[in-house]
PDB file of N, CA, C and O in Angstrom:
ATOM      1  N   UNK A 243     -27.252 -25.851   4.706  1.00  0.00           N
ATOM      2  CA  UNK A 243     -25.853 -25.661   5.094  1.00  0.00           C
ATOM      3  C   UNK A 243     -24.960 -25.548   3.871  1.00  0.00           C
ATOM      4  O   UNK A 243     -23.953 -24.843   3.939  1.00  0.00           O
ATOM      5  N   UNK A 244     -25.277 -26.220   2.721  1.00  0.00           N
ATOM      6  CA  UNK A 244     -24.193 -26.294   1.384  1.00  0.00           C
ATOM      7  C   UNK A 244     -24.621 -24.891   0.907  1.00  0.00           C
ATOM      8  O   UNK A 244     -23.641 -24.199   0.631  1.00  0.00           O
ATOM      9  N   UNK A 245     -25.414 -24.481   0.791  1.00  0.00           N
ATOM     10  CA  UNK A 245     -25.674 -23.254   0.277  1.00  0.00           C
ATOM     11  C   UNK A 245     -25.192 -22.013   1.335  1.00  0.00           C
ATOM     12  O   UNK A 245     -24.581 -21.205   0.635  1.00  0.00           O
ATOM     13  N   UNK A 246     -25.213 -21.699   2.272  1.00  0.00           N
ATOM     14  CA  UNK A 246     -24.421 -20.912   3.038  1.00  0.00           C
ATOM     15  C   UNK A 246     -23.213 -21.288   2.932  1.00  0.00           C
ATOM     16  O   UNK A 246     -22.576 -20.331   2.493  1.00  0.00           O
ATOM     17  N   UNK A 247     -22.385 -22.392   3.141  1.00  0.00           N
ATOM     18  CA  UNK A 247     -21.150 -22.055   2.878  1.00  0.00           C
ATOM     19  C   UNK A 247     -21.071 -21.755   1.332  1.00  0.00           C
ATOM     20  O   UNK A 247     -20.675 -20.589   1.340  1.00  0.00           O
ATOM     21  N   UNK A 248     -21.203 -22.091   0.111  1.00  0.00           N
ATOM     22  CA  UNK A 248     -21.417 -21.706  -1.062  1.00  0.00           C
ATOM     23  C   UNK A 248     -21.499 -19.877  -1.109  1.00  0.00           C
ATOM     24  O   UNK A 248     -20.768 -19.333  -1.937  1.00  0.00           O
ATOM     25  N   UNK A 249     -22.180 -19.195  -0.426  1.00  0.00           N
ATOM     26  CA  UNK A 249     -22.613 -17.949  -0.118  1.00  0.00           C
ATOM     27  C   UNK A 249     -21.045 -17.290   0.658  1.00  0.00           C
ATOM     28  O   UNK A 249     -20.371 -16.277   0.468  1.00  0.00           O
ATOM     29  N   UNK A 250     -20.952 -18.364   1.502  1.00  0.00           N
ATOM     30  CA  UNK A 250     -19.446 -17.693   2.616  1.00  0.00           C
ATOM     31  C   UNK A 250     -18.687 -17.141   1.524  1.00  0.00           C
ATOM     32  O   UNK A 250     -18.293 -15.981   1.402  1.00  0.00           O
ATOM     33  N   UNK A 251     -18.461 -18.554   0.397  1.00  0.00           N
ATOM     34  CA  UNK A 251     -17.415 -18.659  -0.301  1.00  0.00           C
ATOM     35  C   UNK A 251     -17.080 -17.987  -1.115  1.00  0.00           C
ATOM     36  O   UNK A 251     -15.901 -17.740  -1.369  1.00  0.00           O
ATOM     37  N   UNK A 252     -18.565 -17.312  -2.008  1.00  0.00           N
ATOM     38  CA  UNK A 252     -18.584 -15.941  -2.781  1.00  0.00           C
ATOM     39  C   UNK A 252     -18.175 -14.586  -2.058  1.00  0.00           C
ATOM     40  O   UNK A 252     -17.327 -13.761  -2.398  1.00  0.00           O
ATOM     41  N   UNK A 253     -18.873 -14.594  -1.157  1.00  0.00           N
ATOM     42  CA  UNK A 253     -18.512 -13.613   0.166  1.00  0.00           C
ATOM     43  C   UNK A 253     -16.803 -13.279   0.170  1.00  0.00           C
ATOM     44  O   UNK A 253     -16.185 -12.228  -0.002  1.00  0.00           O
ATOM     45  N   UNK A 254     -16.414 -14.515   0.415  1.00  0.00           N
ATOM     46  CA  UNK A 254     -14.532 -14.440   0.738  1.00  0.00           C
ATOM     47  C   UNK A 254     -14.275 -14.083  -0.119  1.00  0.00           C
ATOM     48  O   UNK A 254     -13.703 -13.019   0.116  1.00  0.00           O
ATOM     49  N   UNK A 255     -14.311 -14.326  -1.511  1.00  0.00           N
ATOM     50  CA  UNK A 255     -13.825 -14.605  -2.456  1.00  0.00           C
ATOM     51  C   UNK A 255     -13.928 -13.225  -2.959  1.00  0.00           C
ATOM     52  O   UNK A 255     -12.948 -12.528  -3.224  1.00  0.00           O
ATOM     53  N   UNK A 256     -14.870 -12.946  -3.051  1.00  0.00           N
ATOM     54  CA  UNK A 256     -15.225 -11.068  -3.128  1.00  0.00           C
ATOM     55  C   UNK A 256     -14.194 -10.155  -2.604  1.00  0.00           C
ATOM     56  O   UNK A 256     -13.429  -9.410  -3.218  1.00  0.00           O
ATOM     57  N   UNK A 257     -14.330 -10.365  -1.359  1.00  0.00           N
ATOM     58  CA  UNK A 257     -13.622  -9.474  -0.387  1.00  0.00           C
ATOM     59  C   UNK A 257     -12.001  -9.699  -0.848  1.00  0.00           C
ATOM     60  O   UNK A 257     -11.275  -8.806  -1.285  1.00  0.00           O
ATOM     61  N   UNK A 258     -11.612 -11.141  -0.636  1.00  0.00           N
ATOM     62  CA  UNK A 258      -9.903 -10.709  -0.828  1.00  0.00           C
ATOM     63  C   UNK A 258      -9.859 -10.237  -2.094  1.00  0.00           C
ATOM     64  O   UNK A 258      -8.960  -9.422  -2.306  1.00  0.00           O
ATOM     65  N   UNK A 259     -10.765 -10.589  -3.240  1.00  0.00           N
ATOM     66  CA  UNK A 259     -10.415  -9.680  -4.563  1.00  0.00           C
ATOM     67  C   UNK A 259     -10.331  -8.107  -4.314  1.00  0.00           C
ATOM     68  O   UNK A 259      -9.615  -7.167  -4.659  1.00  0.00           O
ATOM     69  N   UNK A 260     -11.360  -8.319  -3.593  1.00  0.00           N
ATOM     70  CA  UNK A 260     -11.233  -6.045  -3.026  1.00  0.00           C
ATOM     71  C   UNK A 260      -9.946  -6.104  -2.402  1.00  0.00           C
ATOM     72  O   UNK A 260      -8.954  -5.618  -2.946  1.00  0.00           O
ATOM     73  N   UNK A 261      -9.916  -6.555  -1.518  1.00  0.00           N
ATOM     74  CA  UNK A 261      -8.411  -6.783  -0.823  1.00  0.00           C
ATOM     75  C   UNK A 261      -7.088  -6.945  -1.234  1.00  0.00           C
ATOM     76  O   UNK A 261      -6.073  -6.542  -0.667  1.00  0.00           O
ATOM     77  N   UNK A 262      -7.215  -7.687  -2.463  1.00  0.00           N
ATOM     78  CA  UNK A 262      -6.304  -7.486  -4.020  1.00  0.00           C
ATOM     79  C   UNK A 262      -5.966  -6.263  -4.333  1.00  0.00           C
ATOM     80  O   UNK A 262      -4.805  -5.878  -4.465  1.00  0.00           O
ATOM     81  N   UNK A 263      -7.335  -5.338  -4.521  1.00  0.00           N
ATOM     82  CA  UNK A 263      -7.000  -4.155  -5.641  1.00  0.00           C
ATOM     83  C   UNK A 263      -8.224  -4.523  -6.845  1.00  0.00           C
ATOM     84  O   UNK A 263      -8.488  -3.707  -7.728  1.00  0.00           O
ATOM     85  N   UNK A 264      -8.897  -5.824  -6.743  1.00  0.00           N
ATOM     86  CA  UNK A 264      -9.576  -6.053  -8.060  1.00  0.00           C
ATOM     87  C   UNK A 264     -11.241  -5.562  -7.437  1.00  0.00           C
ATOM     88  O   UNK A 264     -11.908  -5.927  -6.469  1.00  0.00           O
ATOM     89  N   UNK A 265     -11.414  -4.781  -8.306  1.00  0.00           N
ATOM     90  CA  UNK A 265     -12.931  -3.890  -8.163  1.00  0.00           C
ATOM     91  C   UNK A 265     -13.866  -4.569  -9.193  1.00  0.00           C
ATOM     92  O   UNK A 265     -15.093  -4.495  -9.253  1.00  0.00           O
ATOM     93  N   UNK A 266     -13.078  -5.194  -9.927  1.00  0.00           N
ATOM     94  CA  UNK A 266     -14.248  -6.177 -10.989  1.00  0.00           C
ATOM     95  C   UNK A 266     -14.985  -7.239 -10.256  1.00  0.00           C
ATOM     96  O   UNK A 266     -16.092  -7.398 -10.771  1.00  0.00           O
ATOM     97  N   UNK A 267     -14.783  -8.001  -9.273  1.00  0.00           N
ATOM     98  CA  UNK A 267     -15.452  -9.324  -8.531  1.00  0.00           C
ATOM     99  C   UNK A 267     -16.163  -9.232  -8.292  1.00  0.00           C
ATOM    100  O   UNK A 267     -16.062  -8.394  -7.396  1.00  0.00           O
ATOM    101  N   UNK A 268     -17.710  -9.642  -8.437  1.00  0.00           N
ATOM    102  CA  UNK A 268     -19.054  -9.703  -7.785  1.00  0.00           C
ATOM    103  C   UNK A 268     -19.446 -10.737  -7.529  1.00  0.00           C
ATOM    104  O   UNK A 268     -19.484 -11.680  -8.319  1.00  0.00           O
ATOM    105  N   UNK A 269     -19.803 -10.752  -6.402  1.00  0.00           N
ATOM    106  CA  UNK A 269     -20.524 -12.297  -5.746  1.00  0.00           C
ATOM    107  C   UNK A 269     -21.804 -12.484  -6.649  1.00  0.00           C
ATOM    108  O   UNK A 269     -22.440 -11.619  -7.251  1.00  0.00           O
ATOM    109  N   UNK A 270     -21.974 -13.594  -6.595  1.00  0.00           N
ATOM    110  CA  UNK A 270     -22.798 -14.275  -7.877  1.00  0.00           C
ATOM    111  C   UNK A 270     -23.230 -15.150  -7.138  1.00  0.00           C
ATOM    112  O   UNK A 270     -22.790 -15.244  -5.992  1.00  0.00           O
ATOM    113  N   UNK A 271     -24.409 -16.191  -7.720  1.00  0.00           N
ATOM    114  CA  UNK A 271     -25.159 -17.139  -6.984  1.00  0.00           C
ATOM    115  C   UNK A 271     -26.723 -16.171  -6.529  1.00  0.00           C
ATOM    116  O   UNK A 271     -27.158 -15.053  -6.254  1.00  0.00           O
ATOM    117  N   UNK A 272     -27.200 -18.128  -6.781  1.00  0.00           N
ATOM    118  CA  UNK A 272     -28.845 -17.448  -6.441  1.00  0.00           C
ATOM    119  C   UNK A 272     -29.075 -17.478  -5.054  1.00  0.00           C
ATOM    120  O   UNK A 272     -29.231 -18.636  -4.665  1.00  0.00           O
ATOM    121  N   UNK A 273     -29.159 -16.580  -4.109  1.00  0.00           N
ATOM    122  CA  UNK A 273     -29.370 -16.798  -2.755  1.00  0.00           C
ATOM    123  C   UNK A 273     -30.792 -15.919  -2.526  1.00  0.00           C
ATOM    124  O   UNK A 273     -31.364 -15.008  -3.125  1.00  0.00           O
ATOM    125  N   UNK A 274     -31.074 -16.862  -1.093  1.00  0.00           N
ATOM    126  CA  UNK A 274     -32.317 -16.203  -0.430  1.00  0.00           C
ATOM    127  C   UNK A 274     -32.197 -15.361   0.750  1.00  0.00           C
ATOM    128  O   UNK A 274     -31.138 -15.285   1.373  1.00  0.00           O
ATOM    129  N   UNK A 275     -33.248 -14.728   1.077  1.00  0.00           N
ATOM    130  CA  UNK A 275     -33.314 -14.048   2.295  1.00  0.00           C
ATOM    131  C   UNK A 275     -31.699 -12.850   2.963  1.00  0.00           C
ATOM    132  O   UNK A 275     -31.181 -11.965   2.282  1.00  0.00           O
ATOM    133  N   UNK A 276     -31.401 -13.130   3.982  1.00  0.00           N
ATOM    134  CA  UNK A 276     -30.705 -12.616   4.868  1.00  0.00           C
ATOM    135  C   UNK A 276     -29.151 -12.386   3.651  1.00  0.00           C
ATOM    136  O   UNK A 276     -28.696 -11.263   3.428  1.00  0.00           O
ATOM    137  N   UNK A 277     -28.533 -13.729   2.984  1.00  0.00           N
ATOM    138  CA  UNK A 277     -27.321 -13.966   2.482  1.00  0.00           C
ATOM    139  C   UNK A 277     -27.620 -12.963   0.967  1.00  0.00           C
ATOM    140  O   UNK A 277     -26.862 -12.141   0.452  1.00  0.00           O
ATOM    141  N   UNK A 278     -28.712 -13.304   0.621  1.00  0.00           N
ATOM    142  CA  UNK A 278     -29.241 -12.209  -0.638  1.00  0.00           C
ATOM    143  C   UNK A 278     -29.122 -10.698  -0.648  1.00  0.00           C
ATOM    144  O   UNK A 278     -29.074 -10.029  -1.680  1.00  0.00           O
ATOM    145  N   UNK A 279     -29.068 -10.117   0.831  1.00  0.00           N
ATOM    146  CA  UNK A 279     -29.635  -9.190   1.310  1.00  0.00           C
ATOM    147  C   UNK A 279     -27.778  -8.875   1.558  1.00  0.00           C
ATOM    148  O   UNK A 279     -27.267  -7.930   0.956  1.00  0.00           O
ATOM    149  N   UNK A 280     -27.199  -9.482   2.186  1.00  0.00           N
ATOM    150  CA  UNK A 280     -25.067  -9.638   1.803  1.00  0.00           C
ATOM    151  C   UNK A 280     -24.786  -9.239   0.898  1.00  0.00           C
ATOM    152  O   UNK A 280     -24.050  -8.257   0.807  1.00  0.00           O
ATOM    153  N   UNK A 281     -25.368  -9.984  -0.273  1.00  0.00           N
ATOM    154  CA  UNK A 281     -24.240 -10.559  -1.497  1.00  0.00           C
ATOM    155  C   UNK A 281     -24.881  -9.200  -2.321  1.00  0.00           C
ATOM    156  O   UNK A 281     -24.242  -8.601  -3.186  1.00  0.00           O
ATOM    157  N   UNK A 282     -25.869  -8.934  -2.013  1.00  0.00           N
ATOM    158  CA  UNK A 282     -26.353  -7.561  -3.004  1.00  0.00           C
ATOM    159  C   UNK A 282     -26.011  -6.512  -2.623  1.00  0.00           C
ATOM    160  O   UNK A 282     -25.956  -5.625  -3.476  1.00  0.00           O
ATOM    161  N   UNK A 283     -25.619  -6.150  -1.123  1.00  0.00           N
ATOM    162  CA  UNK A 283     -25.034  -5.039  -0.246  1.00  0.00           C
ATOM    163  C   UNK A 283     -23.567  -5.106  -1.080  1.00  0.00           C
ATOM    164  O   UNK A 283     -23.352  -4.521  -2.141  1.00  0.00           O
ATOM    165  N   UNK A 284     -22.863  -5.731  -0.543  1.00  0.00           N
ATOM    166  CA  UNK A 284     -21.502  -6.047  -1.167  1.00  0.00           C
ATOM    167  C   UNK A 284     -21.394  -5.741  -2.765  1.00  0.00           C
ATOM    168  O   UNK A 284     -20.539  -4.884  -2.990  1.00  0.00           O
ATOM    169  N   UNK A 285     -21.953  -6.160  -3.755  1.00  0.00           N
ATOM    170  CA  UNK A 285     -22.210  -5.911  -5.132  1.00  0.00           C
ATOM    171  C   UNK A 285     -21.982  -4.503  -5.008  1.00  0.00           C
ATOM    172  O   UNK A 285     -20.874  -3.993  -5.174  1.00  0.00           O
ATOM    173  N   UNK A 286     -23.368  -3.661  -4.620  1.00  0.00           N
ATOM    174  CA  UNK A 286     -24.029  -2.426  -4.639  1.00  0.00           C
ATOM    175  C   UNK A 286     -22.423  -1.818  -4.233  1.00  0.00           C
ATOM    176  O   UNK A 286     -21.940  -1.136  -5.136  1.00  0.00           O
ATOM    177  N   UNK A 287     -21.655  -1.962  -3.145  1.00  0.00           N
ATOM    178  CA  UNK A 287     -21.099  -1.029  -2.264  1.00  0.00           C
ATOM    179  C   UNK A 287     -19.847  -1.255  -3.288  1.00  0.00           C
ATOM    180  O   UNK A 287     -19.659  -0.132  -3.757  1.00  0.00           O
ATOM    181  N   UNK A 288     -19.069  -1.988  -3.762  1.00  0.00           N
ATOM    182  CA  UNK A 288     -18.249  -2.001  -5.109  1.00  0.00           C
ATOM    183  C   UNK A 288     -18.433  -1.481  -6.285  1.00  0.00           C
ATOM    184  O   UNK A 288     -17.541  -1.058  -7.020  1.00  0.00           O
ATOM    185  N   UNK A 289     -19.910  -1.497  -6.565  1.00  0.00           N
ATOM    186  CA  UNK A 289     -20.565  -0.403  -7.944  1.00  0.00           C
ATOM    187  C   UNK A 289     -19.640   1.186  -7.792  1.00  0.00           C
ATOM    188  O   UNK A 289     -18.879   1.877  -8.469  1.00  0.00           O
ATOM    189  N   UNK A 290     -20.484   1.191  -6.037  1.00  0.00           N
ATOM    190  CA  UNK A 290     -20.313   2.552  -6.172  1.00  0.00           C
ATOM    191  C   UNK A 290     -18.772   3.290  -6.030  1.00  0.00           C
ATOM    192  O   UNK A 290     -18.342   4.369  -6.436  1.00  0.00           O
ATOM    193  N   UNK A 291     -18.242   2.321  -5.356  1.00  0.00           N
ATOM    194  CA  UNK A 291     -16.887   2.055  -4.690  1.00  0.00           C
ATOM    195  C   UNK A 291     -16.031   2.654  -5.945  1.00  0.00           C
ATOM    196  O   UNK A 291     -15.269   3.613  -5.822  1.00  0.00           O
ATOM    197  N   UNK A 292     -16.307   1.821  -7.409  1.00  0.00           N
ATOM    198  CA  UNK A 292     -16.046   1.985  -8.893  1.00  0.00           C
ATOM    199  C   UNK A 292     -16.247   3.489  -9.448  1.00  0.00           C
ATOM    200  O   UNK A 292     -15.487   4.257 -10.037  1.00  0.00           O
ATOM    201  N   UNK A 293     -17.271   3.565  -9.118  1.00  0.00           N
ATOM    202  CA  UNK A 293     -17.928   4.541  -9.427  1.00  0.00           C
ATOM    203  C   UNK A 293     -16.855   5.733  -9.068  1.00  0.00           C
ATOM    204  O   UNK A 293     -16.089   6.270  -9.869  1.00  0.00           O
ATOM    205  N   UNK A 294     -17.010   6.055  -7.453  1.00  0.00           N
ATOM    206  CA  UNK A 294     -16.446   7.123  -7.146  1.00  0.00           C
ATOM    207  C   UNK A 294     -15.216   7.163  -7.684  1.00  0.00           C
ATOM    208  O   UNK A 294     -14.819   8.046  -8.444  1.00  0.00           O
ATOM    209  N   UNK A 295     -14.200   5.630  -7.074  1.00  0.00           N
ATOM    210  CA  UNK A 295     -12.789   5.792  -8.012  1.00  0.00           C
ATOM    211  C   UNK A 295     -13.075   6.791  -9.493  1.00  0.00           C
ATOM    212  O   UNK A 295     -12.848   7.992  -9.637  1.00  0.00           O
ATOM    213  N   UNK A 296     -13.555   5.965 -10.320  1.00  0.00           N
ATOM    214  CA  UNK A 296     -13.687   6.714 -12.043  1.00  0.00           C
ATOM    215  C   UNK A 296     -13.748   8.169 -11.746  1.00  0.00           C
ATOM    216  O   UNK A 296     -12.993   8.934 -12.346  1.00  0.00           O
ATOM    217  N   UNK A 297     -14.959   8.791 -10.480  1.00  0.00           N
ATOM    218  CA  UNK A 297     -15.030  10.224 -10.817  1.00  0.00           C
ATOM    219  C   UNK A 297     -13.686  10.629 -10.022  1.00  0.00           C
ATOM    220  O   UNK A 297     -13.639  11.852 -10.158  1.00  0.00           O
ATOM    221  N   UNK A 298     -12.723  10.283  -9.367  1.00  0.00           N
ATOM    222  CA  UNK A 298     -11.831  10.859  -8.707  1.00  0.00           C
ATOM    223  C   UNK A 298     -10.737  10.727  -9.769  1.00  0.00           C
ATOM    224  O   UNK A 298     -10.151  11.801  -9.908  1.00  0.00           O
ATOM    225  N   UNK A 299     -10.234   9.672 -10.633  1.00  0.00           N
ATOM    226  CA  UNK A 299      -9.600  10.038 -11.548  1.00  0.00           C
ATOM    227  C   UNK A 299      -9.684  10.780 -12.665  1.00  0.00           C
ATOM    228  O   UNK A 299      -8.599  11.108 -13.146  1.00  0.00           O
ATOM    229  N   UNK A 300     -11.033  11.282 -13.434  1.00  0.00           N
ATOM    230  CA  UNK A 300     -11.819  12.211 -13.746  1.00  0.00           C
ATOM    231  C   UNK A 300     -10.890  13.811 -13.623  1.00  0.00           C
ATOM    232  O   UNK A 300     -10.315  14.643 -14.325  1.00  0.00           O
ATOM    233  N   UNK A 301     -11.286  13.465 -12.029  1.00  0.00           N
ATOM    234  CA  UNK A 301     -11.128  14.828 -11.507  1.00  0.00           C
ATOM    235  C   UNK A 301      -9.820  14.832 -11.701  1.00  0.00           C
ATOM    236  O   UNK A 301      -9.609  15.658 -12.588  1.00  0.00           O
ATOM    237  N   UNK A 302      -8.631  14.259 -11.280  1.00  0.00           N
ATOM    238  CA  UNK A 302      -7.048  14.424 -11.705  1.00  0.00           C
ATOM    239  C   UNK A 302      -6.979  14.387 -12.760  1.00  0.00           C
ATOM    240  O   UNK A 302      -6.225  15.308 -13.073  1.00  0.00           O
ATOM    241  N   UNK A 303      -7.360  13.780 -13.780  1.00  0.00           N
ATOM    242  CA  UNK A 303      -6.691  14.052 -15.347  1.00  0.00           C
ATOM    243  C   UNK A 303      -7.344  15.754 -15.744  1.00  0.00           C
ATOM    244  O   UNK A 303      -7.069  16.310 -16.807  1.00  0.00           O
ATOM    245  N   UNK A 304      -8.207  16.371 -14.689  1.00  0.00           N
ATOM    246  CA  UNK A 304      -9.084  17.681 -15.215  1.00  0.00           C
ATOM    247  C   UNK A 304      -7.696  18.534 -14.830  1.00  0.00           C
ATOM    248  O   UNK A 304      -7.091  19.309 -15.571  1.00  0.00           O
ATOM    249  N   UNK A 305      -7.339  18.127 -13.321  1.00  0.00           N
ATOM    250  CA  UNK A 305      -6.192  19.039 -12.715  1.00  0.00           C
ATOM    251  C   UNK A 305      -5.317  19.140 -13.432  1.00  0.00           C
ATOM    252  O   UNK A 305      -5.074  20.306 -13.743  1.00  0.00           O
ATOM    253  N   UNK A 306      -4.701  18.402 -13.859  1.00  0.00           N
ATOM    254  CA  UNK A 306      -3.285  17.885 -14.778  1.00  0.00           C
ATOM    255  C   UNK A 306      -3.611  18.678 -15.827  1.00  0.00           C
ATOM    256  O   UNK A 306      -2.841  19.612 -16.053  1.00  0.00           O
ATOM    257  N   UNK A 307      -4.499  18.550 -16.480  1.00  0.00           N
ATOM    258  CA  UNK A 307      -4.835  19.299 -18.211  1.00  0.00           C
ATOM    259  C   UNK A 307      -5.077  20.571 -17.334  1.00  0.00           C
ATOM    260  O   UNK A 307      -4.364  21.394 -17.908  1.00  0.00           O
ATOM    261  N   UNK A 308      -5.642  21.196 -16.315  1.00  0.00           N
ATOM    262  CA  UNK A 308      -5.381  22.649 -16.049  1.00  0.00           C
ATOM    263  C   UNK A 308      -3.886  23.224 -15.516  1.00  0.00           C
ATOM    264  O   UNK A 308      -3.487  24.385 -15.607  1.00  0.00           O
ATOM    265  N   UNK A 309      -3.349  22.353 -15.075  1.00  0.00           N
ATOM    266  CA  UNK A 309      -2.017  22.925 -14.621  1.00  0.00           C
ATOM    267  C   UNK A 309      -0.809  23.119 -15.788  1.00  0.00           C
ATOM    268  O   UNK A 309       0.205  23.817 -15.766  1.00  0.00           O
ATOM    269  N   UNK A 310      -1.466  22.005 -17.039  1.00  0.00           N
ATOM    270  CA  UNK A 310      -0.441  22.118 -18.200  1.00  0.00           C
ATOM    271  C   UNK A 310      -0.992  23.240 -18.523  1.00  0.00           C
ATOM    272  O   UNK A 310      -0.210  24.179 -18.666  1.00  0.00           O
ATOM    273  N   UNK A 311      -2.348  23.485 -18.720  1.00  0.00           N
ATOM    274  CA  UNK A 311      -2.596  24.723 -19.404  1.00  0.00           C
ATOM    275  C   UNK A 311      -2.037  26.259 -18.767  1.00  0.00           C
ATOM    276  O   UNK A 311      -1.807  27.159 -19.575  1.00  0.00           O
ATOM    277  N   UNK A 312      -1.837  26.499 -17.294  1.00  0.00           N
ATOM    278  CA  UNK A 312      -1.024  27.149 -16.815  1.00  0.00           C
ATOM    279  C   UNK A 312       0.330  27.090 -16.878  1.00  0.00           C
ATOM    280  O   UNK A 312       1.019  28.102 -17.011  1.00  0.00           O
ATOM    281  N   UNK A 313       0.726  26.106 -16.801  1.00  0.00           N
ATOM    282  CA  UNK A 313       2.350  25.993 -17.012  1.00  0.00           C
ATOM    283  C   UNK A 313       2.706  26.449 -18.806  1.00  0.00           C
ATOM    284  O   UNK A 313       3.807  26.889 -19.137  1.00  0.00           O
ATOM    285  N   UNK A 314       1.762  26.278 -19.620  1.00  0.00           N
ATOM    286  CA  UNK A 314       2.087  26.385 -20.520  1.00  0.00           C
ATOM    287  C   UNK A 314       1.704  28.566 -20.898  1.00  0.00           C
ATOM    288  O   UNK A 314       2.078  29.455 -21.663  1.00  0.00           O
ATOM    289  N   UNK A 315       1.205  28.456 -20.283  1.00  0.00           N
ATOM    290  CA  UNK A 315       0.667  30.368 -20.124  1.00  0.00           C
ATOM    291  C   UNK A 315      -0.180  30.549 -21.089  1.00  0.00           C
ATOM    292  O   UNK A 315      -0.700  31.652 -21.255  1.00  0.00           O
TER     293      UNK A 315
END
C-alpha cells in the first residue's frame, strides 16, 4: 500500500506539472509490474509530447526565416 500511494504521488505530481505547462517532470521511483508499466507510459508519452513540440517550433522559426526572406525580395 505505501508504495502505490508513493506511485499515485509521482503519478499526480507528473500530471499537474503537464498541467502547469512543465514538460520537464518525470515520474521517478522503482516500481513493479502494472504501476511500472504507468509511470513508463507517462515518461514515454512526455518524451514524445517534447519531442513533437521542438519539431513544431522548428517548423515556425523555418516559416518566419521564409517569409522574411520573401518580404525582403
Amino acid at each position: 500500500l505505501v508504495s502505490l500511494d508513493g506511485a499515485f504521488d509521482e503519478i499526480r505530481e507528473t500530471t499537474v506539472a503537464l498541467a502547469a505547462g512543465d514538460l520537464t517532470r518525470r515520474a521517478q521511483g522503482d516500481f513493479d509490474g502494472a504501476i511500472a508499466e504507468v509511470t513508463d507510459a507517462l515518461n514515454t508519452a512526455l518524451d514524445q509530447l517534447q519531442d513533437a513540440l521542438r519539431g513544431v517550433a522548428l517548423a515556425a522559426e523555418e516559416v518566419g526565416n521564409g517569409a522574411s526572406e520573401i518580404a525582403q525580395g
